[in-house]
Amino acid sequence: MTARAADPLWWRYRVGNPALAALLVAWQYRCAERWGRWRAHGAPDADAIRQGAGALLGAAGGSDRGAAIVRRYHGLQSRIRLDDHRMAHAAMPAVVAQVEVQDAKVIARKAAEGRGLIILTAHYGRLGMIGPAMRRLGLSSAFLSATVDERATALSPMQRWVGYRNGQSLQRFAGGQWIMADDPATRLRAVLRRGEPLIVVIDAFSSRSPQRDAFRFGPGTLSIPTGVVRLAQATGAPMALALLHDLGDERVQMRYWDLAQPPQQAVQQAFDAVAQAVWAEPWQWWLLPHVPALWRPLGADAATP
């Protein structure tokens, strides 16, 4: 067996997604959900997901609920893989139509102020669909991503291919510059000083940045790089939070929060909102398998934010 044939990513993106695309859209997502739930049985990260849910939820994340969370987590991740394919290949209006936007006029007005706007988001729900959400709003937005080109030597060739193609798809919908983590930080400041929106994922815990801070996250803390705080301080750009909430089928709802200044408090406000969403539906947080590495409880007996 060749290396690529043994890679689940190769099978999903080169074989599975094109096969699903032959179905009606609703059936594409139903089949993707079932595929993900089937793969949850014996998944290498199943124990880590259960342990993460147990750490966050305490007694409320018992064995029965833990097993259900694993299934729902993998069902969602499978539909996210399908989003990737549709954003790369489906007609743009059809993908945009999958997204509902809360408080659309508020977001558009905030972006139109001309001060720049840092749109914070998280590894939650159908994150990649933030591009179609921006298109639905009629906004052009730059975005910051992990480095996924030839500089990302820790990634496999297939992981780089998937990451790069997804970045191209997001840029196609969002319409602005694509900036990677290893690019000069001056590019980020330039976007905001031109008065443009910039999308930043705030729970990117794997960053090598030594400048970090502990932010409250439910009854615990996350250690997160402070680059976005320093970026807001340097440019004076306001902040907002947008989460791409999965509705269980092909539909996605973008939920929006205005965030208070100064930047440190705005980022904490964003984490408070993300924590509430995660405790309500923990399977929507992509980082659930990594909880032991990134989250520290404040007290042993608290289990709700």
PDB file of C-alpha atoms in Angstrom:
ATOM      1  CA  MET A   1       0.000   0.000   0.000  1.00  0.00           C
ATOM      2  CA  THR A   2       1.376   3.432  -0.949  1.00  0.00           C
ATOM      3  CA  ALA A   3       1.808   6.098   1.708  1.00  0.00           C
ATOM      4  CA  ARG A   4      -1.000   8.205   0.293  1.00  0.00           C
ATOM      5  CA  ALA A   5      -3.415   5.264   0.164  1.00  0.00           C
ATOM      6  CA  ALA A   6      -2.787   4.704   3.879  1.00  0.00           C
ATOM      7  CA  ASP A   7      -3.553   8.349   4.694  1.00  0.00           C
ATOM      8  CA  PRO A   8      -7.184   8.949   5.821  1.00  0.00           C
ATOM      9  CA  LEU A   9      -6.938  12.542   4.579  1.00  0.00           C
ATOM     10  CA  TRP A  10      -6.115  11.331   1.062  1.00  0.00           C
ATOM     11  CA  TRP A  11      -9.113   9.000   1.032  1.00  0.00           C
ATOM     12  CA  ARG A  12     -11.451  11.661   2.356  1.00  0.00           C
ATOM     13  CA  TYR A  13     -10.399  14.522   0.094  1.00  0.00           C
ATOM     14  CA  ARG A  14      -9.514  12.599  -3.065  1.00  0.00           C
ATOM     15  CA  VAL A  15     -12.189   9.882  -2.937  1.00  0.00           C
ATOM     16  CA  GLY A  16     -14.855  10.437  -0.271  1.00  0.00           C
ATOM     17  CA  ASN A  17     -15.725  14.096  -0.816  1.00  0.00           C
ATOM     18  CA  PRO A  18     -16.007  13.821  -4.618  1.00  0.00           C
ATOM     19  CA  ALA A  19     -18.284  10.802  -4.160  1.00  0.00           C
ATOM     20  CA  LEU A  20     -20.512  12.670  -1.691  1.00  0.00           C
ATOM     21  CA  ALA A  21     -20.715  15.617  -4.086  1.00  0.00           C
ATOM     22  CA  ALA A  22     -22.816  13.525  -6.475  1.00  0.00           C
ATOM     23  CA  LEU A  23     -25.711  13.594  -3.961  1.00  0.00           C
ATOM     24  CA  LEU A  24     -28.225  16.310  -3.166  1.00  0.00           C
ATOM     25  CA  VAL A  25     -26.744  18.765  -0.663  1.00  0.00           C
ATOM     26  CA  ALA A  26     -28.896  17.628   2.282  1.00  0.00           C
ATOM     27  CA  TRP A  27     -27.893  14.014   1.644  1.00  0.00           C
ATOM     28  CA  GLN A  28     -24.227  14.979   1.317  1.00  0.00           C
ATOM     29  CA  TYR A  29     -24.275  16.281   4.877  1.00  0.00           C
ATOM     30  CA  ARG A  30     -26.368  13.411   6.256  1.00  0.00           C
ATOM     31  CA  CYS A  31     -23.975  10.869   4.787  1.00  0.00           C
ATOM     32  CA  ALA A  32     -20.942  12.826   5.986  1.00  0.00           C
ATOM     33  CA  GLU A  33     -22.413  12.893   9.506  1.00  0.00           C
ATOM     34  CA  ARG A  34     -22.968   9.132   9.473  1.00  0.00           C
ATOM     35  CA  TRP A  35     -19.491   8.550   8.086  1.00  0.00           C
ATOM     36  CA  GLY A  36     -17.986  10.570  10.923  1.00  0.00           C
ATOM     37  CA  ARG A  37     -20.013   8.817  13.609  1.00  0.00           C
ATOM     38  CA  TRP A  38     -19.003   5.454  12.159  1.00  0.00           C
ATOM     39  CA  ARG A  39     -15.327   6.474  12.229  1.00  0.00           C
ATOM     40  CA  ALA A  40     -15.725   7.523  15.876  1.00  0.00           C
ATOM     41  CA  HIS A  41     -15.742   3.835  16.835  1.00  0.00           C
ATOM     42  CA  GLY A  42     -12.108   3.081  17.550  1.00  0.00           C
ATOM     43  CA  ALA A  43     -10.915   6.561  16.531  1.00  0.00           C
ATOM     44  CA  PRO A  44      -7.344   7.209  17.771  1.00  0.00           C
ATOM     45  CA  ASP A  45      -8.448  10.385  19.557  1.00  0.00           C
ATOM     46  CA  ALA A  46     -11.583   8.931  21.163  1.00  0.00           C
ATOM     47  CA  ASP A  47      -9.993   8.555  24.608  1.00  0.00           C
ATOM     48  CA  ALA A  48      -8.536  12.066  24.428  1.00  0.00           C
ATOM     49  CA  ILE A  49     -11.955  13.514  23.523  1.00  0.00           C
ATOM     50  CA  ARG A  50     -13.609  11.697  26.447  1.00  0.00           C
ATOM     51  CA  GLN A  51     -10.862  12.837  28.802  1.00  0.00           C
ATOM     52  CA  GLY A  52     -11.174  16.411  27.561  1.00  0.00           C
ATOM     53  CA  ALA A  53     -14.933  16.388  28.033  1.00  0.00           C
ATOM     54  CA  GLY A  54     -14.530  14.890  31.488  1.00  0.00           C
ATOM     55  CA  ALA A  55     -11.991  17.526  32.506  1.00  0.00           C
ATOM     56  CA  LEU A  56     -14.210  20.397  31.349  1.00  0.00           C
ATOM     57  CA  LEU A  57     -17.592  19.074  32.460  1.00  0.00           C
ATOM     58  CA  GLY A  58     -16.678  17.150  35.604  1.00  0.00           C
ATOM     59  CA  ALA A  59     -19.416  14.770  36.748  1.00  0.00           C
ATOM     60  CA  ALA A  60     -21.687  16.065  33.959  1.00  0.00           C
ATOM     61  CA  GLY A  61     -19.335  14.510  31.403  1.00  0.00           C
ATOM     62  CA  GLY A  62     -19.858  10.894  32.530  1.00  0.00           C
ATOM     63  CA  SER A  63     -19.077   7.835  30.415  1.00  0.00           C
ATOM     64  CA  ASP A  64     -22.408   7.770  28.549  1.00  0.00           C
ATOM     65  CA  ARG A  65     -22.259  11.444  27.674  1.00  0.00           C
ATOM     66  CA  GLY A  66     -18.560  11.100  26.868  1.00  0.00           C
ATOM     67  CA  ALA A  67     -19.310   8.434  24.258  1.00  0.00           C
ATOM     68  CA  ALA A  68     -22.054  10.606  22.746  1.00  0.00           C
ATOM     69  CA  ILE A  69     -19.680  13.573  22.600  1.00  0.00           C
ATOM     70  CA  VAL A  70     -17.105  11.473  20.707  1.00  0.00           C
ATOM     71  CA  ARG A  71     -19.735  10.512  18.121  1.00  0.00           C
ATOM     72  CA  ARG A  72     -21.008  14.061  17.719  1.00  0.00           C
ATOM     73  CA  TYR A  73     -17.456  15.443  17.563  1.00  0.00           C
ATOM     74  CA  HIS A  74     -16.547  13.128  14.699  1.00  0.00           C
ATOM     75  CA  GLY A  75     -19.871  13.703  12.965  1.00  0.00           C
ATOM     76  CA  LEU A  76     -19.193  17.439  12.990  1.00  0.00           C
ATOM     77  CA  GLN A  77     -15.571  17.050  11.862  1.00  0.00           C
ATOM     78  CA  SER A  78     -16.770  14.940   8.944  1.00  0.00           C
ATOM     79  CA  ARG A  79     -19.200  17.641   7.847  1.00  0.00           C
ATOM     80  CA  ILE A  80     -16.394  20.201   8.161  1.00  0.00           C
ATOM     81  CA  ARG A  81     -14.391  18.109   5.652  1.00  0.00           C
ATOM     82  CA  LEU A  82     -17.371  18.330   3.343  1.00  0.00           C
ATOM     83  CA  ASP A  83     -17.510  22.121   3.827  1.00  0.00           C
ATOM     84  CA  ASP A  84     -13.884  22.192   2.657  1.00  0.00           C
ATOM     85  CA  HIS A  85     -14.813  20.406  -0.562  1.00  0.00           C
ATOM     86  CA  ARG A  86     -17.862  22.536  -1.254  1.00  0.00           C
ATOM     87  CA  MET A  87     -15.970  25.783  -0.664  1.00  0.00           C
ATOM     88  CA  ALA A  88     -13.387  24.631  -3.222  1.00  0.00           C
ATOM     89  CA  HIS A  89     -15.761  23.249  -5.858  1.00  0.00           C
ATOM     90  CA  ALA A  90     -19.434  24.218  -5.397  1.00  0.00           C
ATOM     91  CA  ALA A  91     -21.029  27.345  -6.824  1.00  0.00           C
ATOM     92  CA  MET A  92     -20.387  30.287  -4.510  1.00  0.00           C
ATOM     93  CA  PRO A  93     -24.068  31.328  -4.100  1.00  0.00           C
ATOM     94  CA  ALA A  94     -25.003  27.785  -3.046  1.00  0.00           C
ATOM     95  CA  VAL A  95     -22.369  27.759  -0.286  1.00  0.00           C
ATOM     96  CA  VAL A  96     -23.210  31.288   0.885  1.00  0.00           C
ATOM     97  CA  ALA A  97     -26.881  30.262   1.143  1.00  0.00           C
ATOM     98  CA  GLN A  98     -25.934  27.724   3.842  1.00  0.00           C
ATOM     99  CA  VAL A  99     -25.032  30.534   6.262  1.00  0.00           C
ATOM    100  CA  GLU A 100     -27.388  32.523   8.481  1.00  0.00           C
ATOM    101  CA  VAL A 101     -25.973  35.686  10.075  1.00  0.00           C
ATOM    102  CA  GLN A 102     -27.211  37.155  13.352  1.00  0.00           C
ATOM    103  CA  ASP A 103     -27.127  40.965  13.682  1.00  0.00           C
ATOM    104  CA  ALA A 104     -25.933  41.392  10.095  1.00  0.00           C
ATOM    105  CA  LYS A 105     -26.551  45.163  10.079  1.00  0.00           C
ATOM    106  CA  VAL A 106     -24.549  45.628  13.288  1.00  0.00           C
ATOM    107  CA  ILE A 107     -21.531  43.810  11.828  1.00  0.00           C
ATOM    108  CA  ALA A 108     -21.687  45.730   8.555  1.00  0.00           C
ATOM    109  CA  ARG A 109     -21.958  49.064  10.388  1.00  0.00           C
ATOM    110  CA  LYS A 110     -19.007  48.238  12.627  1.00  0.00           C
ATOM    111  CA  ALA A 111     -16.853  47.272   9.645  1.00  0.00           C
ATOM    112  CA  ALA A 112     -17.856  50.441   7.779  1.00  0.00           C
ATOM    113  CA  GLU A 113     -16.516  52.771  10.493  1.00  0.00           C
ATOM    114  CA  GLY A 114     -13.133  52.737   8.759  1.00  0.00           C
ATOM    115  CA  ARG A 115     -11.064  52.064  11.891  1.00  0.00           C
ATOM    116  CA  GLY A 116     -10.282  48.494  10.953  1.00  0.00           C
ATOM    117  CA  LEU A 117     -11.984  45.650  12.794  1.00  0.00           C
ATOM    118  CA  ILE A 118     -10.395  42.603  14.398  1.00  0.00           C
ATOM    119  CA  ILE A 119     -12.939  39.802  14.050  1.00  0.00           C
ATOM    120  CA  LEU A 120     -11.995  37.214  16.646  1.00  0.00           C
ATOM    121  CA  THR A 121     -13.146  33.641  16.199  1.00  0.00           C
ATOM    122  CA  ALA A 122     -12.235  30.215  17.593  1.00  0.00           C
ATOM    123  CA  HIS A 123     -11.758  26.581  16.646  1.00  0.00           C
ATOM    124  CA  TYR A 124     -15.464  26.088  17.150  1.00  0.00           C
ATOM    125  CA  GLY A 125     -18.288  24.783  14.990  1.00  0.00           C
ATOM    126  CA  ARG A 126     -17.902  25.248  11.238  1.00  0.00           C
ATOM    127  CA  LEU A 127     -15.047  27.752  11.444  1.00  0.00           C
ATOM    128  CA  GLY A 128     -14.146  27.645   7.733  1.00  0.00           C
ATOM    129  CA  MET A 129     -17.596  28.922   6.819  1.00  0.00           C
ATOM    130  CA  ILE A 130     -16.636  32.364   8.126  1.00  0.00           C
ATOM    131  CA  GLY A 131     -15.563  33.076   4.541  1.00  0.00           C
ATOM    132  CA  PRO A 132     -19.066  32.491   3.099  1.00  0.00           C
ATOM    133  CA  ALA A 133     -20.463  34.484   6.055  1.00  0.00           C
ATOM    134  CA  MET A 134     -18.296  37.472   5.088  1.00  0.00           C
ATOM    135  CA  ARG A 135     -19.475  37.091   1.495  1.00  0.00           C
ATOM    136  CA  ARG A 136     -23.085  37.059   2.666  1.00  0.00           C
ATOM    137  CA  LEU A 137     -22.459  40.310   4.528  1.00  0.00           C
ATOM    138  CA  GLY A 138     -20.874  41.889   1.480  1.00  0.00           C
ATOM    139  CA  LEU A 139     -17.604  42.410   3.377  1.00  0.00           C
ATOM    140  CA  SER A 140     -14.050  41.837   2.187  1.00  0.00           C
ATOM    141  CA  SER A 141     -11.857  40.650   5.054  1.00  0.00           C
ATOM    142  CA  ALA A 142      -8.225  39.629   5.441  1.00  0.00           C
ATOM    143  CA  PHE A 143      -7.467  36.629   7.639  1.00  0.00           C
ATOM    144  CA  LEU A 144      -4.593  35.182   9.635  1.00  0.00           C
ATOM    145  CA  SER A 145      -3.986  31.438   9.429  1.00  0.00           C
ATOM    146  CA  ALA A 146      -1.437  28.908  10.543  1.00  0.00           C
ATOM    147  CA  THR A 147       1.512  28.537   8.182  1.00  0.00           C
ATOM    148  CA  VAL A 148       0.610  25.802   5.704  1.00  0.00           C
ATOM    149  CA  ASP A 149       3.091  26.309   2.837  1.00  0.00           C
ATOM    150  CA  GLU A 150       6.569  24.828   2.375  1.00  0.00           C
ATOM    151  CA  ARG A 151       7.692  26.479   5.641  1.00  0.00           C
ATOM    152  CA  ALA A 152       5.405  24.107   7.584  1.00  0.00           C
ATOM    153  CA  THR A 153       7.912  21.262   7.687  1.00  0.00           C
ATOM    154  CA  ALA A 154       6.137  19.552  10.613  1.00  0.00           C
ATOM    155  CA  LEU A 155       3.110  18.860   8.393  1.00  0.00           C
ATOM    156  CA  SER A 156       2.834  15.956   5.985  1.00  0.00           C
ATOM    157  CA  PRO A 157       2.532  16.772   2.259  1.00  0.00           C
ATOM    158  CA  MET A 158      -1.188  15.899   2.409  1.00  0.00           C
ATOM    159  CA  GLN A 159      -1.740  18.113   5.452  1.00  0.00           C
ATOM    160  CA  ARG A 160      -0.034  20.997   3.641  1.00  0.00           C
ATOM    161  CA  TRP A 161      -2.145  20.361   0.529  1.00  0.00           C
ATOM    162  CA  VAL A 162      -5.375  20.385   2.555  1.00  0.00           C
ATOM    163  CA  GLY A 163      -4.356  23.456   4.562  1.00  0.00           C
ATOM    164  CA  TYR A 164      -3.263  25.415   1.495  1.00  0.00           C
ATOM    165  CA  ARG A 165      -6.348  24.563  -0.524  1.00  0.00           C
ATOM    166  CA  ASN A 166      -8.601  25.507   2.399  1.00  0.00           C
ATOM    167  CA  GLY A 167      -6.773  28.825   2.722  1.00  0.00           C
ATOM    168  CA  GLN A 168      -7.295  29.494  -0.979  1.00  0.00           C
ATOM    169  CA  SER A 169     -10.996  28.695  -0.597  1.00  0.00           C
ATOM    170  CA  LEU A 170     -11.345  30.994   2.408  1.00  0.00           C
ATOM    171  CA  GLN A 171      -9.620  33.772   0.508  1.00  0.00           C
ATOM    172  CA  ARG A 172     -11.978  33.214  -2.439  1.00  0.00           C
ATOM    173  CA  PHE A 173     -14.977  33.873  -0.187  1.00  0.00           C
ATOM    174  CA  ALA A 174     -13.551  36.397   2.297  1.00  0.00           C
ATOM    175  CA  GLY A 175     -11.993  38.437  -0.501  1.00  0.00           C
ATOM    176  CA  GLY A 176      -9.096  39.944   1.462  1.00  0.00           C
ATOM    177  CA  GLN A 177      -5.438  39.145   2.029  1.00  0.00           C
ATOM    178  CA  TRP A 178      -4.333  35.754   3.319  1.00  0.00           C
ATOM    179  CA  ILE A 179      -1.617  36.199   5.936  1.00  0.00           C
ATOM    180  CA  MET A 180       0.171  33.228   7.528  1.00  0.00           C
ATOM    181  CA  ALA A 181       1.579  33.091  11.043  1.00  0.00           C
ATOM    182  CA  ASP A 182       5.202  33.181   9.811  1.00  0.00           C
ATOM    183  CA  ASP A 183       4.639  36.224   7.586  1.00  0.00           C
ATOM    184  CA  PRO A 184       5.812  39.661   8.803  1.00  0.00           C
ATOM    185  CA  ALA A 185       3.505  41.140  11.443  1.00  0.00           C
ATOM    186  CA  THR A 186       3.620  44.430   9.548  1.00  0.00           C
ATOM    187  CA  ARG A 187       1.127  42.934   7.087  1.00  0.00           C
ATOM    188  CA  LEU A 188      -1.465  42.610   9.861  1.00  0.00           C
ATOM    189  CA  ARG A 189      -0.998  46.186  11.012  1.00  0.00           C
ATOM    190  CA  ALA A 190      -1.186  47.450   7.432  1.00  0.00           C
ATOM    191  CA  VAL A 191      -4.572  45.769   6.878  1.00  0.00           C
ATOM    192  CA  LEU A 192      -6.086  47.405   9.954  1.00  0.00           C
ATOM    193  CA  ARG A 193      -4.553  50.817   9.275  1.00  0.00           C
ATOM    194  CA  ARG A 194      -6.253  50.754   5.870  1.00  0.00           C
ATOM    195  CA  GLY A 195      -9.539  50.359   7.770  1.00  0.00           C
ATOM    196  CA  GLU A 196     -10.153  46.768   6.664  1.00  0.00           C
ATOM    197  CA  PRO A 197     -11.458  43.836   8.768  1.00  0.00           C
ATOM    198  CA  LEU A 198      -9.054  41.088   9.847  1.00  0.00           C
ATOM    199  CA  ILE A 199     -10.128  37.612  11.024  1.00  0.00           C
ATOM    200  CA  VAL A 200      -7.997  36.105  13.831  1.00  0.00           C
ATOM    201  CA  VAL A 201      -8.458  32.753  15.608  1.00  0.00           C
ATOM    202  CA  ILE A 202      -7.821  33.386  19.303  1.00  0.00           C
ATOM    203  CA  ASP A 203      -7.446  29.829  20.650  1.00  0.00           C
ATOM    204  CA  ALA A 204      -4.462  28.941  18.438  1.00  0.00           C
ATOM    205  CA  PHE A 205      -2.599  27.535  21.446  1.00  0.00           C
ATOM    206  CA  SER A 206       0.195  25.828  19.452  1.00  0.00           C
ATOM    207  CA  SER A 207       1.854  29.126  18.535  1.00  0.00           C
ATOM    208  CA  ARG A 208       5.554  29.274  19.387  1.00  0.00           C
ATOM    209  CA  SER A 209       5.200  32.829  20.676  1.00  0.00           C
ATOM    210  CA  PRO A 210       6.849  33.278  24.100  1.00  0.00           C
ATOM    211  CA  GLN A 211       4.525  36.212  24.877  1.00  0.00           C
ATOM    212  CA  ARG A 212       1.501  34.554  26.418  1.00  0.00           C
ATOM    213  CA  ASP A 213      -1.108  35.228  29.046  1.00  0.00           C
ATOM    214  CA  ALA A 214      -3.640  33.147  30.984  1.00  0.00           C
ATOM    215  CA  PHE A 215      -7.242  33.914  30.063  1.00  0.00           C
ATOM    216  CA  ARG A 216     -10.205  32.666  32.093  1.00  0.00           C
ATOM    217  CA  PHE A 217     -12.046  29.897  30.250  1.00  0.00           C
ATOM    218  CA  GLY A 218     -14.974  28.570  32.256  1.00  0.00           C
ATOM    219  CA  PRO A 219     -13.724  27.287  35.607  1.00  0.00           C
ATOM    220  CA  GLY A 220     -10.129  27.288  34.375  1.00  0.00           C
ATOM    221  CA  THR A 221      -7.606  29.119  32.217  1.00  0.00           C
ATOM    222  CA  LEU A 222      -6.067  28.872  28.744  1.00  0.00           C
ATOM    223  CA  SER A 223      -2.490  30.002  28.081  1.00  0.00           C
ATOM    224  CA  ILE A 224      -2.750  31.959  24.829  1.00  0.00           C
ATOM    225  CA  PRO A 225      -0.331  34.154  22.841  1.00  0.00           C
ATOM    226  CA  THR A 226      -0.997  37.848  23.371  1.00  0.00           C
ATOM    227  CA  GLY A 227      -0.256  38.929  19.799  1.00  0.00           C
ATOM    228  CA  VAL A 228      -3.849  39.953  19.083  1.00  0.00           C
ATOM    229  CA  VAL A 229      -3.903  42.169  22.192  1.00  0.00           C
ATOM    230  CA  ARG A 230      -0.704  43.892  21.099  1.00  0.00           C
ATOM    231  CA  LEU A 231      -2.050  44.243  17.554  1.00  0.00           C
ATOM    232  CA  ALA A 232      -5.182  46.002  18.804  1.00  0.00           C
ATOM    233  CA  GLN A 233      -3.136  48.249  21.083  1.00  0.00           C
ATOM    234  CA  ALA A 234      -0.809  49.231  18.221  1.00  0.00           C
ATOM    235  CA  THR A 235      -3.554  50.004  15.700  1.00  0.00           C
ATOM    236  CA  GLY A 236      -6.499  51.140  17.831  1.00  0.00           C
ATOM    237  CA  ALA A 237      -8.771  48.742  15.929  1.00  0.00           C
ATOM    238  CA  PRO A 238     -11.940  47.637  17.755  1.00  0.00           C
ATOM    239  CA  MET A 239     -12.735  43.960  18.260  1.00  0.00           C
ATOM    240  CA  ALA A 240     -15.721  41.712  17.687  1.00  0.00           C
ATOM    241  CA  LEU A 241     -16.329  37.980  18.091  1.00  0.00           C
ATOM    242  CA  ALA A 242     -17.926  35.736  15.473  1.00  0.00           C
ATOM    243  CA  LEU A 243     -18.626  32.031  16.050  1.00  0.00           C
ATOM    244  CA  LEU A 244     -19.807  29.727  13.269  1.00  0.00           C
ATOM    245  CA  HIS A 245     -22.369  27.640  15.142  1.00  0.00           C
ATOM    246  CA  ASP A 246     -23.230  24.295  13.571  1.00  0.00           C
ATOM    247  CA  LEU A 247     -26.972  23.676  13.221  1.00  0.00           C
ATOM    248  CA  GLY A 248     -26.671  19.926  12.675  1.00  0.00           C
ATOM    249  CA  ASP A 249     -27.034  19.673   8.887  1.00  0.00           C
ATOM    250  CA  GLU A 250     -25.728  21.792   6.012  1.00  0.00           C
ATOM    251  CA  ARG A 251     -26.738  25.031   7.775  1.00  0.00           C
ATOM    252  CA  VAL A 252     -24.455  27.289   9.787  1.00  0.00           C
ATOM    253  CA  GLN A 253     -25.316  30.304  11.940  1.00  0.00           C
ATOM    254  CA  MET A 254     -22.769  33.048  12.502  1.00  0.00           C
ATOM    255  CA  ARG A 255     -23.264  34.526  15.985  1.00  0.00           C
ATOM    256  CA  TYR A 256     -21.756  37.933  16.696  1.00  0.00           C
ATOM    257  CA  TRP A 257     -20.653  39.847  19.793  1.00  0.00           C
ATOM    258  CA  ASP A 258     -19.416  43.421  20.098  1.00  0.00           C
ATOM    259  CA  LEU A 259     -16.423  43.477  22.458  1.00  0.00           C
ATOM    260  CA  ALA A 260     -15.500  46.207  24.917  1.00  0.00           C
ATOM    261  CA  GLN A 261     -12.200  48.016  24.906  1.00  0.00           C
ATOM    262  CA  PRO A 262      -9.434  47.953  26.146  1.00  0.00           C
ATOM    263  CA  PRO A 263      -8.031  44.990  24.168  1.00  0.00           C
ATOM    264  CA  GLN A 264      -7.113  42.718  27.108  1.00  0.00           C
ATOM    265  CA  GLN A 265     -10.653  42.895  28.475  1.00  0.00           C
ATOM    266  CA  ALA A 266     -12.108  42.482  24.983  1.00  0.00           C
ATOM    267  CA  VAL A 267     -10.216  39.230  24.477  1.00  0.00           C
ATOM    268  CA  GLN A 268     -11.367  37.996  27.899  1.00  0.00           C
ATOM    269  CA  GLN A 269     -14.951  38.860  26.973  1.00  0.00           C
ATOM    270  CA  ALA A 270     -14.507  36.789  23.810  1.00  0.00           C
ATOM    271  CA  PHE A 271     -13.205  33.799  25.768  1.00  0.00           C
ATOM    272  CA  ASP A 272     -16.150  34.063  28.166  1.00  0.00           C
ATOM    273  CA  ALA A 273     -18.548  33.807  25.210  1.00  0.00           C
ATOM    274  CA  VAL A 274     -16.627  30.921  23.644  1.00  0.00           C
ATOM    275  CA  ALA A 275     -16.600  29.077  26.988  1.00  0.00           C
ATOM    276  CA  GLN A 276     -20.386  29.389  27.320  1.00  0.00           C
ATOM    277  CA  ALA A 277     -20.780  27.915  23.830  1.00  0.00           C
ATOM    278  CA  VAL A 278     -18.329  25.086  24.564  1.00  0.00           C
ATOM    279  CA  TRP A 279     -19.958  24.094  27.854  1.00  0.00           C
ATOM    280  CA  ALA A 280     -23.356  24.014  26.126  1.00  0.00           C
ATOM    281  CA  GLU A 281     -22.172  21.872  23.167  1.00  0.00           C
ATOM    282  CA  PRO A 282     -18.617  20.650  23.862  1.00  0.00           C
ATOM    283  CA  TRP A 283     -18.389  18.573  20.659  1.00  0.00           C
ATOM    284  CA  GLN A 284     -18.295  21.823  18.668  1.00  0.00           C
ATOM    285  CA  TRP A 285     -14.866  22.768  20.076  1.00  0.00           C
ATOM    286  CA  TRP A 286     -12.174  21.311  17.824  1.00  0.00           C
ATOM    287  CA  LEU A 287      -9.592  21.429  20.629  1.00  0.00           C
ATOM    288  CA  LEU A 288     -11.446  19.036  22.918  1.00  0.00           C
ATOM    289  CA  PRO A 289      -8.794  16.281  22.499  1.00  0.00           C
ATOM    290  CA  HIS A 290      -6.111  18.776  23.589  1.00  0.00           C
ATOM    291  CA  VAL A 291      -7.744  19.953  26.819  1.00  0.00           C
ATOM    292  CA  PRO A 292      -5.139  18.325  29.134  1.00  0.00           C
ATOM    293  CA  ALA A 293      -2.374  20.239  27.351  1.00  0.00           C
ATOM    294  CA  LEU A 294      -3.974  23.665  27.148  1.00  0.00           C
ATOM    295  CA  TRP A 295      -6.555  24.070  29.934  1.00  0.00           C
ATOM    296  CA  ARG A 296      -5.905  24.337  33.679  1.00  0.00           C
ATOM    297  CA  PRO A 297      -8.775  24.166  36.193  1.00  0.00           C
ATOM    298  CA  LEU A 298      -9.095  26.881  38.807  1.00  0.00           C
ATOM    299  CA  GLY A 299     -10.746  24.528  41.299  1.00  0.00           C
ATOM    300  CA  ALA A 300     -11.444  20.819  41.424  1.00  0.00           C
ATOM    301  CA  ASP A 301     -15.146  21.143  42.216  1.00  0.00           C
ATOM    302  CA  ALA A 302     -16.308  23.694  39.584  1.00  0.00           C
ATOM    303  CA  ALA A 303     -17.732  22.368  36.317  1.00  0.00           C
ATOM    304  CA  THR A 304     -19.732  25.210  34.779  1.00  0.00           C
ATOM    305  CA  PRO A 305     -18.628  28.609  33.501  1.00  0.00           C
TER     306      PRO A 305
END
